[in-house]
Coordinates of C-alpha atoms in Angstrom, one line a residue:
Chain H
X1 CA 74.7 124.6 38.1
X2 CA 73.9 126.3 35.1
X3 CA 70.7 127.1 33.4
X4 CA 71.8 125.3 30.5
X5 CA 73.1 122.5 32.2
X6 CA 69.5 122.3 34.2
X7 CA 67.9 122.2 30.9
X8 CA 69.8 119.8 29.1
X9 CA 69.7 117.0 31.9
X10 CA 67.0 115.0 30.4
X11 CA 67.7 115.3 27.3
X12 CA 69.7 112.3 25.7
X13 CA 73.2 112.6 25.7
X14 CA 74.9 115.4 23.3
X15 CA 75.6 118.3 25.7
X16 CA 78.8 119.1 23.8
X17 CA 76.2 120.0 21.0
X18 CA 74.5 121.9 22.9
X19 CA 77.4 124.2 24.4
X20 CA 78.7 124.4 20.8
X21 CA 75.7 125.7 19.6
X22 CA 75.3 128.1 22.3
X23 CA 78.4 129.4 22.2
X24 CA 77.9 130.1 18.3
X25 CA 75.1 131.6 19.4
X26 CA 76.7 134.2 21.5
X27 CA 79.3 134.8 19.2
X28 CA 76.2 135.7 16.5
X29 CA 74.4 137.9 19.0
X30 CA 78.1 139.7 19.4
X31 CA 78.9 140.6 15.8
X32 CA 75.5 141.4 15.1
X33 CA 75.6 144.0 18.0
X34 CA 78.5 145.1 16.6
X35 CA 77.7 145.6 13.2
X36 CA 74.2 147.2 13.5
X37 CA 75.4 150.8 14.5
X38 CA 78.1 150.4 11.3
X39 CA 74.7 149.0 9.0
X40 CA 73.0 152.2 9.9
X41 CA 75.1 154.4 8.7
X42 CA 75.4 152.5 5.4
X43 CA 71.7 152.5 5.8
X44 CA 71.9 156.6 6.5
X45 CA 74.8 156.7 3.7
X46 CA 72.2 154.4 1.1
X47 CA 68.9 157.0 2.0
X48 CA 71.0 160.2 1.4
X49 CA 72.3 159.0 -1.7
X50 CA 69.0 157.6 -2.8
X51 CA 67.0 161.1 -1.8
X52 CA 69.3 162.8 -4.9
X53 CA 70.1 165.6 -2.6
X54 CA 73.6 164.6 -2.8
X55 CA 75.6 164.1 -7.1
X56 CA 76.7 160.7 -7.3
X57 CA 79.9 162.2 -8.4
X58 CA 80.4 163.8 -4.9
X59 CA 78.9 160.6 -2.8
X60 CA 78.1 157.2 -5.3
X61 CA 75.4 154.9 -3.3
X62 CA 76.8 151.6 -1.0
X63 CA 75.2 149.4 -3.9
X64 CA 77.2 152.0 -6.5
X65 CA 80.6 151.4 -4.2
X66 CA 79.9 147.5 -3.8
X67 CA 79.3 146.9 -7.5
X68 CA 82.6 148.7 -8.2
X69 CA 84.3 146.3 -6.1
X70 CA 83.3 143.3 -7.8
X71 CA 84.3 145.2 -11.3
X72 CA 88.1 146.0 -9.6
X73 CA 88.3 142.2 -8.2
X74 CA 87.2 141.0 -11.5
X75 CA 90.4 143.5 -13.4
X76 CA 92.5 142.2 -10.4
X77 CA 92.8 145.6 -8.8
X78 CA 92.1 144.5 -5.4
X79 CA 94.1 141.7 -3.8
X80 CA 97.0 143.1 -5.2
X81 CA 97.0 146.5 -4.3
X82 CA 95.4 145.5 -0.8
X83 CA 98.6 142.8 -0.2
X84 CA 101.1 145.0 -1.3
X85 CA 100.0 148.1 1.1
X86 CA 99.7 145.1 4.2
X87 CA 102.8 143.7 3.7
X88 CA 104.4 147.5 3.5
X89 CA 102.6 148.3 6.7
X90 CA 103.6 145.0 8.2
X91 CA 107.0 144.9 7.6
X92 CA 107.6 148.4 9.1
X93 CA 105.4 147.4 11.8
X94 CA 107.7 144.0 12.8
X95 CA 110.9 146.0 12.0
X96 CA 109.7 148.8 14.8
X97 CA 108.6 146.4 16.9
X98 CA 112.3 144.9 17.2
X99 CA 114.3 148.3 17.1
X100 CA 112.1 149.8 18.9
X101 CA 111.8 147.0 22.1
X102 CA 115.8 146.9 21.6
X103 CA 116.0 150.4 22.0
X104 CA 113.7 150.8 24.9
X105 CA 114.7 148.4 26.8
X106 CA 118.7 149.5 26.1
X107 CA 117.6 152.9 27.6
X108 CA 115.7 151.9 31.1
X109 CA 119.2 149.4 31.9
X110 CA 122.0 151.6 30.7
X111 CA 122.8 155.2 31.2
X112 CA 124.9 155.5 28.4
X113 CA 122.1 154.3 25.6
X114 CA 119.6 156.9 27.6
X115 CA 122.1 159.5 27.5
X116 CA 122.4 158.4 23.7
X117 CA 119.0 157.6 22.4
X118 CA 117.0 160.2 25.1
X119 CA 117.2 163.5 22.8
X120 CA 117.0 161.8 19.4
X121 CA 114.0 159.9 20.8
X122 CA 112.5 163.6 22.0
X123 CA 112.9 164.8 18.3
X124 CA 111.6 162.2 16.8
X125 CA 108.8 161.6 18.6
X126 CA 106.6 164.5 17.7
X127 CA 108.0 165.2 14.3
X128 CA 106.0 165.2 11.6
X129 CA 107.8 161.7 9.8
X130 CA 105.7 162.0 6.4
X131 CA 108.0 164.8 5.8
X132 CA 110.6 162.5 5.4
X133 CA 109.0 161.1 2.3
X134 CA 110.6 162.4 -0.1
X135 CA 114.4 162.1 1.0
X136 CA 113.5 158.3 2.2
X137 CA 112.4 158.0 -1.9
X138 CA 115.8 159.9 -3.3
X139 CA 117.9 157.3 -0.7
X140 CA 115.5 154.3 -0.8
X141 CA 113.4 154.4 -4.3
X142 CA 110.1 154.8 -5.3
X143 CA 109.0 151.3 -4.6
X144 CA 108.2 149.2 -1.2
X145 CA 111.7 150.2 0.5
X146 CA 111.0 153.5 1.1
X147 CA 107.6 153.2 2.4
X148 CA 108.6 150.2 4.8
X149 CA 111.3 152.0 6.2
X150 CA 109.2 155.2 6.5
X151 CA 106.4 153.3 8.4
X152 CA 109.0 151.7 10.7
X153 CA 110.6 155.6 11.6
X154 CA 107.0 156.2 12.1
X155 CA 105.9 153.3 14.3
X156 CA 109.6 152.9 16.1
X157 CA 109.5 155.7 18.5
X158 CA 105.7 155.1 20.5
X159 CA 107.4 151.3 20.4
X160 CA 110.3 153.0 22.3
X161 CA 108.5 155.1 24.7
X162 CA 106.3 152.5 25.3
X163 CA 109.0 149.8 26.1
X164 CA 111.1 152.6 28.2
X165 CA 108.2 153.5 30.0
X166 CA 107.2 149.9 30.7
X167 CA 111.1 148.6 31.6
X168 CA 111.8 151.8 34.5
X169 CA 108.0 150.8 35.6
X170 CA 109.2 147.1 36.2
X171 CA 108.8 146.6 40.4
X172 CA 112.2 146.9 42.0
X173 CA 111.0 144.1 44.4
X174 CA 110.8 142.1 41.1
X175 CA 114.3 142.9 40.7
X176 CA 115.8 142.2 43.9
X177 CA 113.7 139.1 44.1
X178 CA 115.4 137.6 40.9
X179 CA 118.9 138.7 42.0
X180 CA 118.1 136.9 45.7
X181 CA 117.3 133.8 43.8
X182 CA 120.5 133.6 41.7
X183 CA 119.7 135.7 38.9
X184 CA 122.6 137.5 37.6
X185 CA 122.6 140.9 36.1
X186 CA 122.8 140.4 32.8
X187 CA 119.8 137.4 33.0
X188 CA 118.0 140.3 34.7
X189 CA 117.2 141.6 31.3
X190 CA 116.0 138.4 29.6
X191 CA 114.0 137.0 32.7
X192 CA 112.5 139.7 34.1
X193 CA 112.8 143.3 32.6
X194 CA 111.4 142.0 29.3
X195 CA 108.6 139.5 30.8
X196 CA 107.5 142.5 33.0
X197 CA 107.5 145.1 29.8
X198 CA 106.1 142.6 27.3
X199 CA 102.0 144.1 28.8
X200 CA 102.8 147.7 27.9
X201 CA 104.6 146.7 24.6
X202 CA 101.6 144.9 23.9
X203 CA 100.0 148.4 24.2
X204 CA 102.6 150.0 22.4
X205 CA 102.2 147.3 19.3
X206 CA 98.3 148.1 19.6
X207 CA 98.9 151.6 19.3
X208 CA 101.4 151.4 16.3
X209 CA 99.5 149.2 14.3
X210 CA 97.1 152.2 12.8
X211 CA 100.2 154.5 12.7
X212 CA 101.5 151.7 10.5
X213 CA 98.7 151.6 8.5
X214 CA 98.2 155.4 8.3
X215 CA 101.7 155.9 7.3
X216 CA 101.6 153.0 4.5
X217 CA 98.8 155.0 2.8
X218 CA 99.4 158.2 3.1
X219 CA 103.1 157.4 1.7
X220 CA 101.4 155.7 -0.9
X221 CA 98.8 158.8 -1.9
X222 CA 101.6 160.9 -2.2
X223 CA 104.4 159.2 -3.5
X224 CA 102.4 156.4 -5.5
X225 CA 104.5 153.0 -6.5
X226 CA 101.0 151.3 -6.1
X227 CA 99.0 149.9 -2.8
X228 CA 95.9 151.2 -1.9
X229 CA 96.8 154.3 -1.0
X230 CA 98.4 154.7 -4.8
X231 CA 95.5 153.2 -6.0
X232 CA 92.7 155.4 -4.7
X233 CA 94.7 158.7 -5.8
X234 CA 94.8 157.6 -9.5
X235 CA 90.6 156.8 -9.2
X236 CA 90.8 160.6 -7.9
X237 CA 92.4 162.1 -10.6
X238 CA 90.1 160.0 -12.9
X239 CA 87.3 161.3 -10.7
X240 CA 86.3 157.9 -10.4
X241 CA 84.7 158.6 -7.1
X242 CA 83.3 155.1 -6.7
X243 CA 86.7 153.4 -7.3
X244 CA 87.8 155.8 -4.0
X245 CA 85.1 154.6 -2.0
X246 CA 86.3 151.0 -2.6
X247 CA 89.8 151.5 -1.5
X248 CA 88.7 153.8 1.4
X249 CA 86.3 150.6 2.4
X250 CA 89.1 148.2 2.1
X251 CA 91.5 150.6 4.3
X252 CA 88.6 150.5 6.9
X253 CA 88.4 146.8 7.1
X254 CA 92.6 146.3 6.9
X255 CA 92.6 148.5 10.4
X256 CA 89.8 146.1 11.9
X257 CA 91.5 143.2 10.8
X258 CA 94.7 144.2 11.9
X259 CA 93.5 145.5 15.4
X260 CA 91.4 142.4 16.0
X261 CA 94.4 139.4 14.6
X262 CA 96.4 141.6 17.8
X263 CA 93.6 141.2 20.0
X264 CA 93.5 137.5 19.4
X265 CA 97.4 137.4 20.0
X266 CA 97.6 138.7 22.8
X267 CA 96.0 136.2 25.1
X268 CA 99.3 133.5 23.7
X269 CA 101.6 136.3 24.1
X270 CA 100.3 137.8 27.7
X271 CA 98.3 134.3 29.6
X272 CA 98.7 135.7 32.5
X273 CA 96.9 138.7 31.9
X274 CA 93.1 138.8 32.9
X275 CA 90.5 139.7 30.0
X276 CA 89.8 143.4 30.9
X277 CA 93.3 144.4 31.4
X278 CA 95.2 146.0 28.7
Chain I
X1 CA 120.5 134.3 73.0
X2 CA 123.6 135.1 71.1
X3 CA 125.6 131.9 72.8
X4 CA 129.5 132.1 72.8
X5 CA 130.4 131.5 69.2
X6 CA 130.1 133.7 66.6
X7 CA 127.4 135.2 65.2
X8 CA 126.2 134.4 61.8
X9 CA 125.6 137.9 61.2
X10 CA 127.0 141.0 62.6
X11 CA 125.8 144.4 62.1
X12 CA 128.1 146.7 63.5
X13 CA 127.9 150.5 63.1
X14 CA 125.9 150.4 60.1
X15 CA 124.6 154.2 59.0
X16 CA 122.7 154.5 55.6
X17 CA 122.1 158.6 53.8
X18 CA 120.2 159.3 51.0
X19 CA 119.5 162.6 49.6
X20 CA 115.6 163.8 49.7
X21 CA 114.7 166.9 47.7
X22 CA 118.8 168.3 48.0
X23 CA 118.7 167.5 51.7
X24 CA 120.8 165.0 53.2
X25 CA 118.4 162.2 55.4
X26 CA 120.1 160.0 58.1
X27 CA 117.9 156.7 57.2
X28 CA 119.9 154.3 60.0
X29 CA 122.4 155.6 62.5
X30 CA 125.0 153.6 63.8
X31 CA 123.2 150.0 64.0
X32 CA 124.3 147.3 65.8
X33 CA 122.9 143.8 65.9
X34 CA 124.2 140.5 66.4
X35 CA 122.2 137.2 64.9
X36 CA 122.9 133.8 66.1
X37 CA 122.7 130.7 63.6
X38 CA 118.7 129.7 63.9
X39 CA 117.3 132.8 65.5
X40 CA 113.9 134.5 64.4
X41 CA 114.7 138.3 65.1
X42 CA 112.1 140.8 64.0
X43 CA 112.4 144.3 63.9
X44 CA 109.8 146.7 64.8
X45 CA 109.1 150.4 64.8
X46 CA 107.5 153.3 63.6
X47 CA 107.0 153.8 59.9
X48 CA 109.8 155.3 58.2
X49 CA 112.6 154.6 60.7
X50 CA 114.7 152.9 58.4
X51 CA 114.0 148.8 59.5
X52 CA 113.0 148.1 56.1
X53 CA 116.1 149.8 54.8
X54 CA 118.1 147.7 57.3
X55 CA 116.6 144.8 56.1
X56 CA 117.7 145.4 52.1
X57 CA 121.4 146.4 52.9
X58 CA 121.4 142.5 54.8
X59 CA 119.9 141.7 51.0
X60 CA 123.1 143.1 49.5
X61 CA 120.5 145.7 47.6
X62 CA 121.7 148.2 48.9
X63 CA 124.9 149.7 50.2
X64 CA 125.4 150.7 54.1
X65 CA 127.2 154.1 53.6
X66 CA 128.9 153.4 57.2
X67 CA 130.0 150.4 59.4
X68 CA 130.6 146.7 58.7
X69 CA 128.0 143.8 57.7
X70 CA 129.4 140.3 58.3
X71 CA 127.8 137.0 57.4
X72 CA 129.5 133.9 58.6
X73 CA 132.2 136.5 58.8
X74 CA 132.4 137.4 55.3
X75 CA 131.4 140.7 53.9
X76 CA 128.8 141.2 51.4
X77 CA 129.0 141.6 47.5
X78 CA 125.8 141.9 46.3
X79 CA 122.5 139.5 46.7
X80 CA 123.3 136.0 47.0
X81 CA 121.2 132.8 47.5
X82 CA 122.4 132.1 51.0
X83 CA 119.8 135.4 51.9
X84 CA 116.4 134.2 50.7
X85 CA 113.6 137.2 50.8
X86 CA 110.0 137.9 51.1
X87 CA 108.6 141.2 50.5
X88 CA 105.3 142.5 51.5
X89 CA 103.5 141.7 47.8
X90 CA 104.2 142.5 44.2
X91 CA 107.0 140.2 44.3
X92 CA 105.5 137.2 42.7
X93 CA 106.3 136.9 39.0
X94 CA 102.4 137.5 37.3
X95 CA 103.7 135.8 34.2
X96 CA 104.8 133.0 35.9
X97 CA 102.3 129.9 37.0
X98 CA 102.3 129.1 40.9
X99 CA 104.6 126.3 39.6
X100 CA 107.1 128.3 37.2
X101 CA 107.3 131.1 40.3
X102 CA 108.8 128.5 42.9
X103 CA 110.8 126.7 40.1
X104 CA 112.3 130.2 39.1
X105 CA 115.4 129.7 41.6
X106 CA 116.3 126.2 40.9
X107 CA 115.9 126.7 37.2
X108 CA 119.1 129.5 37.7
X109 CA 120.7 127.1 40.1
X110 CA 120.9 124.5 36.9
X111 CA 118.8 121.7 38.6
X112 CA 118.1 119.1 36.9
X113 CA 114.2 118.7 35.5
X114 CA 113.0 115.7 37.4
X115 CA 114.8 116.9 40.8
X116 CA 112.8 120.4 40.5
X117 CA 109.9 118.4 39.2
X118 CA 109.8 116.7 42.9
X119 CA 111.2 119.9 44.9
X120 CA 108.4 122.2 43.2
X121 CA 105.8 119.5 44.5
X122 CA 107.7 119.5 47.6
X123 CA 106.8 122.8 48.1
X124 CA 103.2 123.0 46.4
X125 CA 102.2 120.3 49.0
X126 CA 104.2 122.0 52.2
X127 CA 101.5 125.3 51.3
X128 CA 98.5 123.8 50.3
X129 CA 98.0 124.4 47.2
X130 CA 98.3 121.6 45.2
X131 CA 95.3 122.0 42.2
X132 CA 97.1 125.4 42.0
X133 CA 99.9 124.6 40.1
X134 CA 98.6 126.1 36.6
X135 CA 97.5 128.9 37.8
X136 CA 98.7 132.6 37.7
X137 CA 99.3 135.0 40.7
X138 CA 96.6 137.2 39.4
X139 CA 94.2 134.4 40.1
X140 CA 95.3 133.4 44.1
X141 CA 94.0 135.2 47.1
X142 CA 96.7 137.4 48.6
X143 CA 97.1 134.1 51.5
X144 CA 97.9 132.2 48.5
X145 CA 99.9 134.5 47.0
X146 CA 102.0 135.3 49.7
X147 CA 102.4 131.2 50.8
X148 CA 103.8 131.0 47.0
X149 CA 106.4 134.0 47.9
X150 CA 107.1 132.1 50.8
X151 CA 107.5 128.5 49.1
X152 CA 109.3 130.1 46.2
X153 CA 112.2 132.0 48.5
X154 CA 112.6 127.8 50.5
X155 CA 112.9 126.3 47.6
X156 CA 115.9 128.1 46.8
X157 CA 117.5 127.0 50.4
X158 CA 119.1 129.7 51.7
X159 CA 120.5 129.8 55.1
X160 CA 118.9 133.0 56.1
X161 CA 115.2 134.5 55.1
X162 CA 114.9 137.8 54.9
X163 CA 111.2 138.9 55.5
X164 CA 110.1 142.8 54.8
X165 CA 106.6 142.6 56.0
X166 CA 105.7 139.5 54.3
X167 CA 102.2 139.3 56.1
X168 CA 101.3 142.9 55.5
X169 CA 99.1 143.4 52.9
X170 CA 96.7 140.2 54.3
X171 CA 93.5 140.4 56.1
X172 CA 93.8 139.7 60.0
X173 CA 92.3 135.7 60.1
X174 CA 94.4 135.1 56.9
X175 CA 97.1 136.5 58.8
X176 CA 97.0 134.4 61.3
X177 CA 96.9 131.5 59.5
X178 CA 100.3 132.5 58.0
X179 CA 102.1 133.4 61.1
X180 CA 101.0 129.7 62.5
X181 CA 102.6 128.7 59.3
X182 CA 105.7 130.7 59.2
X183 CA 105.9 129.3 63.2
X184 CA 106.2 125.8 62.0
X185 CA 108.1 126.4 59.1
X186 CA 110.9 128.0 60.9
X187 CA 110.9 125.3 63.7
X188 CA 111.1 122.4 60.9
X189 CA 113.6 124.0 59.0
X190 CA 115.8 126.0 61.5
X191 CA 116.6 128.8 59.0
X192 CA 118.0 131.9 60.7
X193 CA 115.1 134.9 60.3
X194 CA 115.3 138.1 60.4
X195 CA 111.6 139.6 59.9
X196 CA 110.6 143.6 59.4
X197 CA 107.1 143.8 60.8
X198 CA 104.9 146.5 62.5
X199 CA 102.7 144.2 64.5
X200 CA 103.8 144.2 67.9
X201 CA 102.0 140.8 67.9
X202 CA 103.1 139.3 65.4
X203 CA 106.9 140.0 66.3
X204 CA 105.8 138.6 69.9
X205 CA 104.3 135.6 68.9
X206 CA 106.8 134.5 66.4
X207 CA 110.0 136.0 67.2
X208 CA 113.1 134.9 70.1
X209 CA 113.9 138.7 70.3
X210 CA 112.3 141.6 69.4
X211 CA 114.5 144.7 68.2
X212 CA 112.7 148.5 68.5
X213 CA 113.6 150.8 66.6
X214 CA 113.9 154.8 66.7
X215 CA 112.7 157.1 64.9
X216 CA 114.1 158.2 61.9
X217 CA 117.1 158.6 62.2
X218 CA 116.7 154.8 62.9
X219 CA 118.9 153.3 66.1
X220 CA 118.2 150.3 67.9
X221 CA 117.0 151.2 71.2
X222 CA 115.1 148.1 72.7
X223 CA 116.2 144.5 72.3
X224 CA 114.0 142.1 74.1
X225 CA 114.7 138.3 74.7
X226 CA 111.4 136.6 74.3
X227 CA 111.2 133.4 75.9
X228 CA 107.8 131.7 75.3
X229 CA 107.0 128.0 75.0
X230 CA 106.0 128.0 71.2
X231 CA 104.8 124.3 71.3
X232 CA 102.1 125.4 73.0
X233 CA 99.0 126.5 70.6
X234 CA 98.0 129.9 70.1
X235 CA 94.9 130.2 71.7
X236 CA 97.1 128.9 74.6
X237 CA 99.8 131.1 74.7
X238 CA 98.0 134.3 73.2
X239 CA 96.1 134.5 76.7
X240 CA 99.1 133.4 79.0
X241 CA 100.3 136.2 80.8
X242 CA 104.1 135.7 80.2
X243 CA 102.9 136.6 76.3
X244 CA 100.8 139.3 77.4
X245 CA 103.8 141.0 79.8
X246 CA 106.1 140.4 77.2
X247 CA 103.6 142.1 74.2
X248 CA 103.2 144.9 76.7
X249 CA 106.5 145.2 77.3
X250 CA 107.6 146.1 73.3
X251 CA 104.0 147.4 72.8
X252 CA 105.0 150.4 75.1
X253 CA 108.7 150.8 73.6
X254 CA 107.2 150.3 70.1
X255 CA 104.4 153.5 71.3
X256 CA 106.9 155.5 72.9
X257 CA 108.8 155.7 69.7
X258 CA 105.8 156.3 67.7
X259 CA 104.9 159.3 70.0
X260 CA 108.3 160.6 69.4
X261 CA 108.5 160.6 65.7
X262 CA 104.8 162.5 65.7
X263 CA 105.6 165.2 68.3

């Protein structure tokens, strides 16, 4: 028996209430653990600026930053920008994701799409994809096109390495077990290859997700057509150094908010995994 | 043993290569074994000689490079359902429920929902684990685990079971347990088994004959007919002396083998 059980025995009968409320309770206590290294750094970031060692111009105080943010929301410069760079990054993401899973999978079952994909997948890996910026606006425009495509050639070969690594990794006794129980081999695929990669996708999708958002940004600061990214380079060349803050602030919290919607994901999409794995 | 009609599976010269480091390694050499329709055959020998090997060319997994394997005097293409196997562990599917893992073979045999419905409780009930239904392999006890593997590879019905080790990875009491199990299931059912095992025990206790094995490569050099009254319990017959003689007996085949292939 628990604690909390022992102590709610007498008490009349609402221990639903109870476990709600102590289960809010935990969840409090865990954000607020969380967030008091981040508060003192703003608290660190607040004193430095206060002590007028540092220009404003060079570092504006949190206050300084926050106030511009209510300004920009009020001129509609937030929501906008801020969808347009999530959907960019999101779109390139999912299209990865499905190339990407196709792909790896394609070249752990069949020599000839290893054979096909191996050395492209070796180039592309390690390259550099930014530098691809420019040709992807001459083909694909200035607009969210180019940048969607760009994050998805960024975000599609981890996606494949992950998935090829995962599909040759799958147990052979897996395998045979299937095919001893009727499974034929192209069910093998669907039924057992893909259930026994879909962990290290997972990890894959976990990884790209910041590539993603780096690569939505950074296309953005140097090729503009809007988005955060866009957004915070035209504050700098108005040396509106607050405005920056605000955008770089917002990028911060779109990673967070991305990283933790996939943590919540993933116990529908893996069940059968336990807590600490992955 | 093997009676006067025909085997339901014939080994007959069967020799399996494979190339290690650009060296050519003789797995199995020149195997021959006969298994009558409802025998429990297990194979023992020292690690490495090739028994498991044996066991996954009978699977159709993989291919005997020499020699003839013939069930019901047929040939073999491939895995089929009529050869039902247990491996030693990480074979249970960890995203499947207990339930989902011993429906997987009826599902691709196109059963129809409430028939699996009642064969998957069948099956839950014939290991004990009813209550377990929801759950995932990550969350069983290896005993657990390894009575799903079991269950699962019945449900499917083949003829023959195919067991690489199956009790291997459990702790000694557990292990018991499951031979006592495996013991029962086999008399109910009358499947024909062929087990893999390196418990000289175990292959004593539960099997008709016991095959040793060589050194790699692996030959068959021992085949013993073990004739022990299995109705009797174990504490019983583990102490009887025809048990004992006959453990001793493969026990010191099994050894001089295992000598061999460390000298």
């Amino acid at each position: 028996m628990t604690p909390q059980a022992v102590k709610s025995a007498p008490m009349p009968p609402s221990p639903w209430r109870n476990g709600i409320s102590q289960a809010m309770c935990e969840a409090l206590v865990r954000i607020l653990r969380f967030l008091l290294p981040l508060a003192l750094v703003v608290a660190g970031w607040a004193m430095l600026s206060a002590s007028g060692l540092v220009r404003p111009i060079f570092l504006p105080s949190p206050l300084e930053v926050a106030r511009q943010l209510a300004v920009l929301q009020e001129e509609g410069e937030i929501l906008g920008p801020l969808w347009t760079s999530i959907y960019r990054a999101f779109a390139g993401l999912v299209l990865a994701v499905v190339v990407g899973v196709l792909a790896g999978l394609a070249m752990a079952r069949s020599r000839l799409a290893y054979w096909g994909l191996d050395p492209l997948v070796a180039l592309g890996f390690p390259a550099p994809k930014i530098a691809f910026m420019p040709i992807f606006i001459l083909w694909f425009g200035i607009e969210d096109l180019s940048k969607i495509l760009l994050v998805a050639f960024t975000c599609v070969f981890p996606l494949i390495v992950a998935t090829w690594q995962g599909a040759i990794a799958v147990p052979r006794n897996f395998i045979w077990s299937a095919r001893a129980m009727g499974t034929s081999e192209p069910q093998l695929l669907r039924k057992v290859i893909f259930p026994g990669t879909l962990v290290t996708i997972m990890s894959g999708i976990r990884v790209a997700v910041p590539v993603a958002l780096i690569t939505a940004f950074t296309a953005e600061m140097v090729a503009g057509g809007g988005g955060l990214g866009g957004q915070l380079m035209y504050a700098q060349r108005m040396l509106q150094t607050p405005t920056v803050f605000v955008y770089i602030v917002l990028m911060l919290l779109t990673g967070v908010v991305f990283d933790q919607v996939l943590l919540a994901l993933r116990h529908r999409l893996v069940p059968w995994l336990a807590e600490d794995e992955l | 043993m093997q009676g006067v009609k025909a085997p339901l599976i014939r080994i007959a010269g069967v020799s399996k290569h494979y190339r290690s480091r650009g060296s050519r390694v003789t797995a199995l050499a020149q195997v021959d074994l006969d298994i009558a329709r409802g025998e429990f055959v297990s194979i023992v020998g020292p690690s490495g000689c090739g028994k498991s090997t044996l066991l996954y060319i009978l699977g159709g997994f993989l291919r005997a490079d020499e020699g003839a394997i013939e069930i019901r005097g047929r040939g073999i293409e491939g895995p089929g359902i009529d050869r039902g196997v247990v491996f030693q562990e990480y074979a249970l599917f960890p995203w499947l429920t207990v339930e989902q893992n011993i429906a997987y073979g009826l599902v691709n045999a196109g059963m129809e929902r409430r028939q699996r419905d009642e064969t998957v409780r069948h099956y839950v009930s014939l290991i004990g684990l009813q209550g377990f239904e929801q759950r995932y392999p990550r969350e069983l006890s290896g005993g657990m685990r390894q009575r799903v593997a079991i269950a699962r590879t019945l449900a499917c019905e083949p003829d023959i079971l195919l067991l690489d080790e199956p009790l291997g990875a459990l702790d000694a009491l557990t292990r018991e347990t499951m031979q006592d199990e495996l013991l029962r299931l086999w008399q109910g059912t009358g499947k024909t088994v062929l087990m893999v095992t390196h418990d000289v025990n175990e292959a004593v206790f539960l099997s008709q004959r016991v095959v040793v094995m060589s050194k790699r490569p692996g030959r068959i050099v021992d085949n013993f007919a073990i004739d022990l009254d299995r109705s009797r319990p174990r504490e019983e017959l583990m102490v009887s002396d025809a048990y004992n003689e006959m453990r001793n007996r493969v026990w010191l085949a099994v050894r001089r083998e295992a000598m061999a292939a460390a000298a």
